[in-house]
């Protein structure tokens, strides 16, 4: 009798487990941004049961790292615990991590069947991108009150460009570590993998250099408008790098030379040709400052700065700026860029610089960041440089959306959400072809913004468009279809309390 009761209980559990509701789903119309290379729906539902078991090889350290990241995402959004390799398979949901070779580092596949979710990639970065896709799936299911299931089907995905970046100017206005981390979280959600930090300019020096301490104690003490400025200690910078690394985002430090250097020139009189320090500057003019080419101390200074920063920067690039050096003689400019490239190479990094650097002797592996002058970019290509696409007329996040925008400038263009999305990097400029381009980057200059809400107003939602331009295949991109997905991301950004621009041209949801 006892055994019979036990059997009834077991059969009831089995019945309960296997008789789930029939739900029709549509993975293919899921509002992923960036859109995946291939989304194939099978129309069913993977029910998220109490507790989930994650199967993976615990001997593999990289899979263990992925497992921990997945556990965070899964538990946050599914509200079910995730255990590693233990539990009763037929009672709980199942996820498997599978290592498999793919064409590119960040490629991945997610197969969602009724019984199991299988996630495959060849490495941690690819698994991480898969987790961000799953993250969006779970968030959107929750936002539409479908907490307890995911649509079934197969997502196969890999990026168009290996470099998908954002740049943040922390020099004109300083942004705190917490603000930059918040930005990094959002970049990661949209598969952006580089954050270029503009760490010095006329108005402020924002990273501690131990051998030249006044750069920050004095040169970092103000900002545009005369506020208190600020800077990152090297420990804080390292903390930021680790935070970004956990999200597979590389930090690229920029020290802008030989122009845009007033904060350094104000801090150390010996860097000036006349031996007198300049005053701190809190305005927004550009092109009035320059380091002094005739003084060897200038190059000792640059060596120290680049040595200290590269020592704590694991990423491959150091960005030397090189833009708008209007008061540097052309022949001096060339000496600056050539000698600084040598210092950067000596410390084991590749050189990145704004497109003006093409007038110097570009070293192999140097990247020219195209922002304004097509001739410069074409010249850089002739010198075998690769191009990072940041055309100011399309990709500058600090351009106003229209004449009513409370923040931003418009010297390059007004950039509506549609204009930001609706361009093709390899079709924009004669002579810049797909094989010349390493990727795209959206710079956010901070003359007009001084806190996170203002930053996010300019960055969002345009940044989502840049994320998709960098990741998705060109033939998958279409404004009308994108706009529908973007509207859903408005809801997502609302759920995160992100202040973004709700253009009246887009029928946002309430
Ligand atoms: C720049 O906008 N000056 C690169």
mmCIF file with all atom_site columns, C-alpha atoms in Angstrom, residues 380-476:
data_model
loop_
_atom_site.group_PDB
_atom_site.id
_atom_site.type_symbol
_atom_site.label_atom_id
_atom_site.label_alt_id
_atom_site.label_comp_id
_atom_site.label_asym_id
_atom_site.label_entity_id
_atom_site.label_seq_id
_atom_site.pdbx_PDB_ins_code
_atom_site.Cartn_x
_atom_site.Cartn_y
_atom_site.Cartn_z
_atom_site.occupancy
_atom_site.B_iso_or_equiv
_atom_site.pdbx_formal_charge
_atom_site.auth_seq_id
_atom_site.auth_comp_id
_atom_site.auth_asym_id
_atom_site.auth_atom_id
_atom_site.pdbx_PDB_model_num
ATOM 1  C CA . UNK A 1 380 ? 46.508 56.739 -43.706 1.00 0.00 ? 380 UNK A CA 1
ATOM 2  C CA . UNK A 1 381 ? 45.361 53.791 -45.824 1.00 0.00 ? 381 UNK A CA 1
ATOM 3  C CA . UNK A 1 382 ? 48.108 54.584 -48.361 1.00 0.00 ? 382 UNK A CA 1
ATOM 4  C CA . UNK A 1 383 ? 50.536 54.278 -45.453 1.00 0.00 ? 383 UNK A CA 1
ATOM 5  C CA . UNK A 1 384 ? 49.084 50.842 -44.610 1.00 0.00 ? 384 UNK A CA 1
ATOM 6  C CA . UNK A 1 385 ? 47.150 51.959 -41.547 1.00 0.00 ? 385 UNK A CA 1
ATOM 7  C CA . UNK A 1 386 ? 43.818 50.467 -40.583 1.00 0.00 ? 386 UNK A CA 1
ATOM 8  C CA . UNK A 1 387 ? 40.875 52.774 -40.045 1.00 0.00 ? 387 UNK A CA 1
ATOM 9  C CA . UNK A 1 388 ? 38.540 53.052 -37.081 1.00 0.00 ? 388 UNK A CA 1
ATOM 10 C CA . UNK A 1 389 ? 35.321 54.682 -38.288 1.00 0.00 ? 389 UNK A CA 1
ATOM 11 C CA . UNK A 1 390 ? 34.044 57.587 -36.157 1.00 0.00 ? 390 UNK A CA 1
ATOM 12 C CA . UNK A 1 391 ? 32.707 60.027 -38.746 1.00 0.00 ? 391 UNK A CA 1
ATOM 13 C CA . UNK A 1 392 ? 31.589 63.088 -36.784 1.00 0.00 ? 392 UNK A CA 1
ATOM 14 C CA . UNK A 1 393 ? 28.573 63.654 -39.053 1.00 0.00 ? 393 UNK A CA 1
ATOM 15 C CA . UNK A 1 394 ? 27.158 60.211 -38.250 1.00 0.00 ? 394 UNK A CA 1
ATOM 16 C CA . UNK A 1 395 ? 28.836 58.754 -35.182 1.00 0.00 ? 395 UNK A CA 1
ATOM 17 C CA . UNK A 1 396 ? 29.493 61.596 -32.718 1.00 0.00 ? 396 UNK A CA 1
ATOM 18 C CA . UNK A 1 397 ? 27.273 61.041 -29.709 1.00 0.00 ? 397 UNK A CA 1
ATOM 19 C CA . UNK A 1 398 ? 27.768 64.635 -28.607 1.00 0.00 ? 398 UNK A CA 1
ATOM 20 C CA . UNK A 1 399 ? 26.005 66.033 -31.655 1.00 0.00 ? 399 UNK A CA 1
ATOM 21 C CA . UNK A 1 400 ? 22.516 67.314 -30.863 1.00 0.00 ? 400 UNK A CA 1
ATOM 22 C CA . UNK A 1 401 ? 19.599 65.239 -32.130 1.00 0.00 ? 401 UNK A CA 1
ATOM 23 C CA . UNK A 1 402 ? 18.042 68.428 -33.497 1.00 0.00 ? 402 UNK A CA 1
ATOM 24 C CA . UNK A 1 403 ? 17.973 72.140 -32.767 1.00 0.00 ? 403 UNK A CA 1
ATOM 25 C CA . UNK A 1 404 ? 15.870 71.573 -29.649 1.00 0.00 ? 404 UNK A CA 1
ATOM 26 C CA . UNK A 1 405 ? 18.303 69.206 -27.912 1.00 0.00 ? 405 UNK A CA 1
ATOM 27 C CA . UNK A 1 406 ? 19.225 70.638 -24.505 1.00 0.00 ? 406 UNK A CA 1
ATOM 28 C CA . UNK A 1 407 ? 22.696 69.038 -24.601 1.00 0.00 ? 407 UNK A CA 1
ATOM 29 C CA . UNK A 1 408 ? 25.275 68.611 -27.304 1.00 0.00 ? 408 UNK A CA 1
ATOM 30 C CA . UNK A 1 409 ? 26.788 70.630 -30.131 1.00 0.00 ? 409 UNK A CA 1
ATOM 31 C CA . UNK A 1 410 ? 26.064 70.710 -33.853 1.00 0.00 ? 410 UNK A CA 1
ATOM 32 C CA . UNK A 1 411 ? 29.272 71.763 -35.610 1.00 0.00 ? 411 UNK A CA 1
ATOM 33 C CA . UNK A 1 412 ? 29.342 68.492 -37.585 1.00 0.00 ? 412 UNK A CA 1
ATOM 34 C CA . UNK A 1 413 ? 25.622 67.867 -37.973 1.00 0.00 ? 413 UNK A CA 1
ATOM 35 C CA . UNK A 1 414 ? 22.422 67.272 -36.127 1.00 0.00 ? 414 UNK A CA 1
ATOM 36 C CA . UNK A 1 415 ? 22.246 63.502 -35.762 1.00 0.00 ? 415 UNK A CA 1
ATOM 37 C CA . UNK A 1 416 ? 18.766 62.067 -35.394 1.00 0.00 ? 416 UNK A CA 1
ATOM 38 C CA . UNK A 1 417 ? 18.329 58.505 -34.126 1.00 0.00 ? 417 UNK A CA 1
ATOM 39 C CA . UNK A 1 418 ? 17.613 57.436 -37.699 1.00 0.00 ? 418 UNK A CA 1
ATOM 40 C CA . UNK A 1 419 ? 20.644 59.201 -39.160 1.00 0.00 ? 419 UNK A CA 1
ATOM 41 C CA . UNK A 1 420 ? 22.863 57.596 -36.505 1.00 0.00 ? 420 UNK A CA 1
ATOM 42 C CA . UNK A 1 421 ? 21.627 54.142 -37.576 1.00 0.00 ? 421 UNK A CA 1
ATOM 43 C CA . UNK A 1 422 ? 21.210 54.531 -41.293 1.00 0.00 ? 422 UNK A CA 1
ATOM 44 C CA . UNK A 1 423 ? 24.761 54.487 -42.706 1.00 0.00 ? 423 UNK A CA 1
ATOM 45 C CA . UNK A 1 424 ? 27.215 51.819 -43.759 1.00 0.00 ? 424 UNK A CA 1
ATOM 46 C CA . UNK A 1 425 ? 30.842 52.223 -42.653 1.00 0.00 ? 425 UNK A CA 1
ATOM 47 C CA . UNK A 1 426 ? 32.356 50.634 -45.757 1.00 0.00 ? 426 UNK A CA 1
ATOM 48 C CA . UNK A 1 427 ? 30.151 52.668 -48.124 1.00 0.00 ? 427 UNK A CA 1
ATOM 49 C CA . UNK A 1 428 ? 30.594 56.085 -46.536 1.00 0.00 ? 428 UNK A CA 1
ATOM 50 C CA . UNK A 1 429 ? 33.890 57.331 -47.958 1.00 0.00 ? 429 UNK A CA 1
ATOM 51 C CA . UNK A 1 430 ? 35.508 56.715 -51.310 1.00 0.00 ? 430 UNK A CA 1
ATOM 52 C CA . UNK A 1 431 ? 38.594 54.585 -50.769 1.00 0.00 ? 431 UNK A CA 1
ATOM 53 C CA . UNK A 1 432 ? 37.722 53.307 -47.282 1.00 0.00 ? 432 UNK A CA 1
ATOM 54 C CA . UNK A 1 433 ? 36.749 49.700 -47.933 1.00 0.00 ? 433 UNK A CA 1
ATOM 55 C CA . UNK A 1 434 ? 35.658 46.936 -45.609 1.00 0.00 ? 434 UNK A CA 1
ATOM 56 C CA . UNK A 1 435 ? 39.158 45.439 -45.540 1.00 0.00 ? 435 UNK A CA 1
ATOM 57 C CA . UNK A 1 436 ? 40.610 48.789 -44.396 1.00 0.00 ? 436 UNK A CA 1
ATOM 58 C CA . UNK A 1 437 ? 38.243 49.084 -41.435 1.00 0.00 ? 437 UNK A CA 1
ATOM 59 C CA . UNK A 1 438 ? 38.768 47.512 -38.019 1.00 0.00 ? 438 UNK A CA 1
ATOM 60 C CA . UNK A 1 439 ? 35.400 48.668 -36.780 1.00 0.00 ? 439 UNK A CA 1
ATOM 61 C CA . UNK A 1 440 ? 33.404 51.627 -35.550 1.00 0.00 ? 440 UNK A CA 1
ATOM 62 C CA . UNK A 1 441 ? 33.497 53.818 -32.471 1.00 0.00 ? 441 UNK A CA 1
ATOM 63 C CA . UNK A 1 442 ? 31.007 56.365 -31.162 1.00 0.00 ? 442 UNK A CA 1
ATOM 64 C CA . UNK A 1 443 ? 32.755 59.225 -29.345 1.00 0.00 ? 443 UNK A CA 1
ATOM 65 C CA . UNK A 1 444 ? 30.990 61.185 -26.621 1.00 0.00 ? 444 UNK A CA 1
ATOM 66 C CA . UNK A 1 445 ? 32.696 64.523 -25.970 1.00 0.00 ? 445 UNK A CA 1
ATOM 67 C CA . UNK A 1 446 ? 31.657 66.139 -22.739 1.00 0.00 ? 446 UNK A CA 1
ATOM 68 C CA . UNK A 1 447 ? 31.741 69.927 -23.175 1.00 0.00 ? 447 UNK A CA 1
ATOM 69 C CA . UNK A 1 448 ? 27.969 70.126 -22.549 1.00 0.00 ? 448 UNK A CA 1
ATOM 70 C CA . UNK A 1 449 ? 27.348 67.209 -20.182 1.00 0.00 ? 449 UNK A CA 1
ATOM 71 C CA . UNK A 1 450 ? 28.398 66.809 -16.561 1.00 0.00 ? 450 UNK A CA 1
ATOM 72 C CA . UNK A 1 451 ? 26.461 63.916 -15.018 1.00 0.00 ? 451 UNK A CA 1
ATOM 73 C CA . UNK A 1 452 ? 25.203 60.462 -15.940 1.00 0.00 ? 452 UNK A CA 1
ATOM 74 C CA . UNK A 1 453 ? 21.677 61.522 -16.893 1.00 0.00 ? 453 UNK A CA 1
ATOM 75 C CA . UNK A 1 454 ? 23.057 64.027 -19.396 1.00 0.00 ? 454 UNK A CA 1
ATOM 76 C CA . UNK A 1 455 ? 25.567 61.492 -20.696 1.00 0.00 ? 455 UNK A CA 1
ATOM 77 C CA . UNK A 1 456 ? 22.866 58.874 -21.169 1.00 0.00 ? 456 UNK A CA 1
ATOM 78 C CA . UNK A 1 457 ? 20.535 61.373 -22.862 1.00 0.00 ? 457 UNK A CA 1
ATOM 79 C CA . UNK A 1 458 ? 23.068 61.858 -25.655 1.00 0.00 ? 458 UNK A CA 1
ATOM 80 C CA . UNK A 1 459 ? 24.271 58.248 -25.776 1.00 0.00 ? 459 UNK A CA 1
ATOM 81 C CA . UNK A 1 460 ? 20.870 56.548 -25.713 1.00 0.00 ? 460 UNK A CA 1
ATOM 82 C CA . UNK A 1 461 ? 19.303 55.397 -27.811 1.00 0.00 ? 461 UNK A CA 1
ATOM 83 C CA . UNK A 1 462 ? 21.829 56.236 -30.560 1.00 0.00 ? 462 UNK A CA 1
ATOM 84 C CA . UNK A 1 463 ? 24.459 53.942 -29.082 1.00 0.00 ? 463 UNK A CA 1
ATOM 85 C CA . UNK A 1 464 ? 22.222 50.927 -29.787 1.00 0.00 ? 464 UNK A CA 1
ATOM 86 C CA . UNK A 1 465 ? 22.339 51.792 -33.476 1.00 0.00 ? 465 UNK A CA 1
ATOM 87 C CA . UNK A 1 466 ? 26.137 51.952 -33.450 1.00 0.00 ? 466 UNK A CA 1
ATOM 88 C CA . UNK A 1 467 ? 26.242 48.631 -31.622 1.00 0.00 ? 467 UNK A CA 1
ATOM 89 C CA . UNK A 1 468 ? 24.165 47.098 -34.404 1.00 0.00 ? 468 UNK A CA 1
ATOM 90 C CA . UNK A 1 469 ? 26.218 48.723 -37.199 1.00 0.00 ? 469 UNK A CA 1
ATOM 91 C CA . UNK A 1 470 ? 29.335 47.192 -35.660 1.00 0.00 ? 470 UNK A CA 1
ATOM 92 C CA . UNK A 1 471 ? 27.932 43.748 -34.927 1.00 0.00 ? 471 UNK A CA 1
ATOM 93 C CA . UNK A 1 472 ? 25.199 42.822 -37.410 1.00 0.00 ? 472 UNK A CA 1
ATOM 94 C CA . UNK A 1 473 ? 25.509 42.088 -41.108 1.00 0.00 ? 473 UNK A CA 1
ATOM 95 C CA . UNK A 1 474 ? 24.694 45.034 -43.370 1.00 0.00 ? 474 UNK A CA 1
ATOM 96 C CA . UNK A 1 475 ? 22.003 43.112 -45.261 1.00 0.00 ? 475 UNK A CA 1
ATOM 97 C CA . UNK A 1 476 ? 20.180 42.494 -41.973 1.00 0.00 ? 476 UNK A CA 1
#
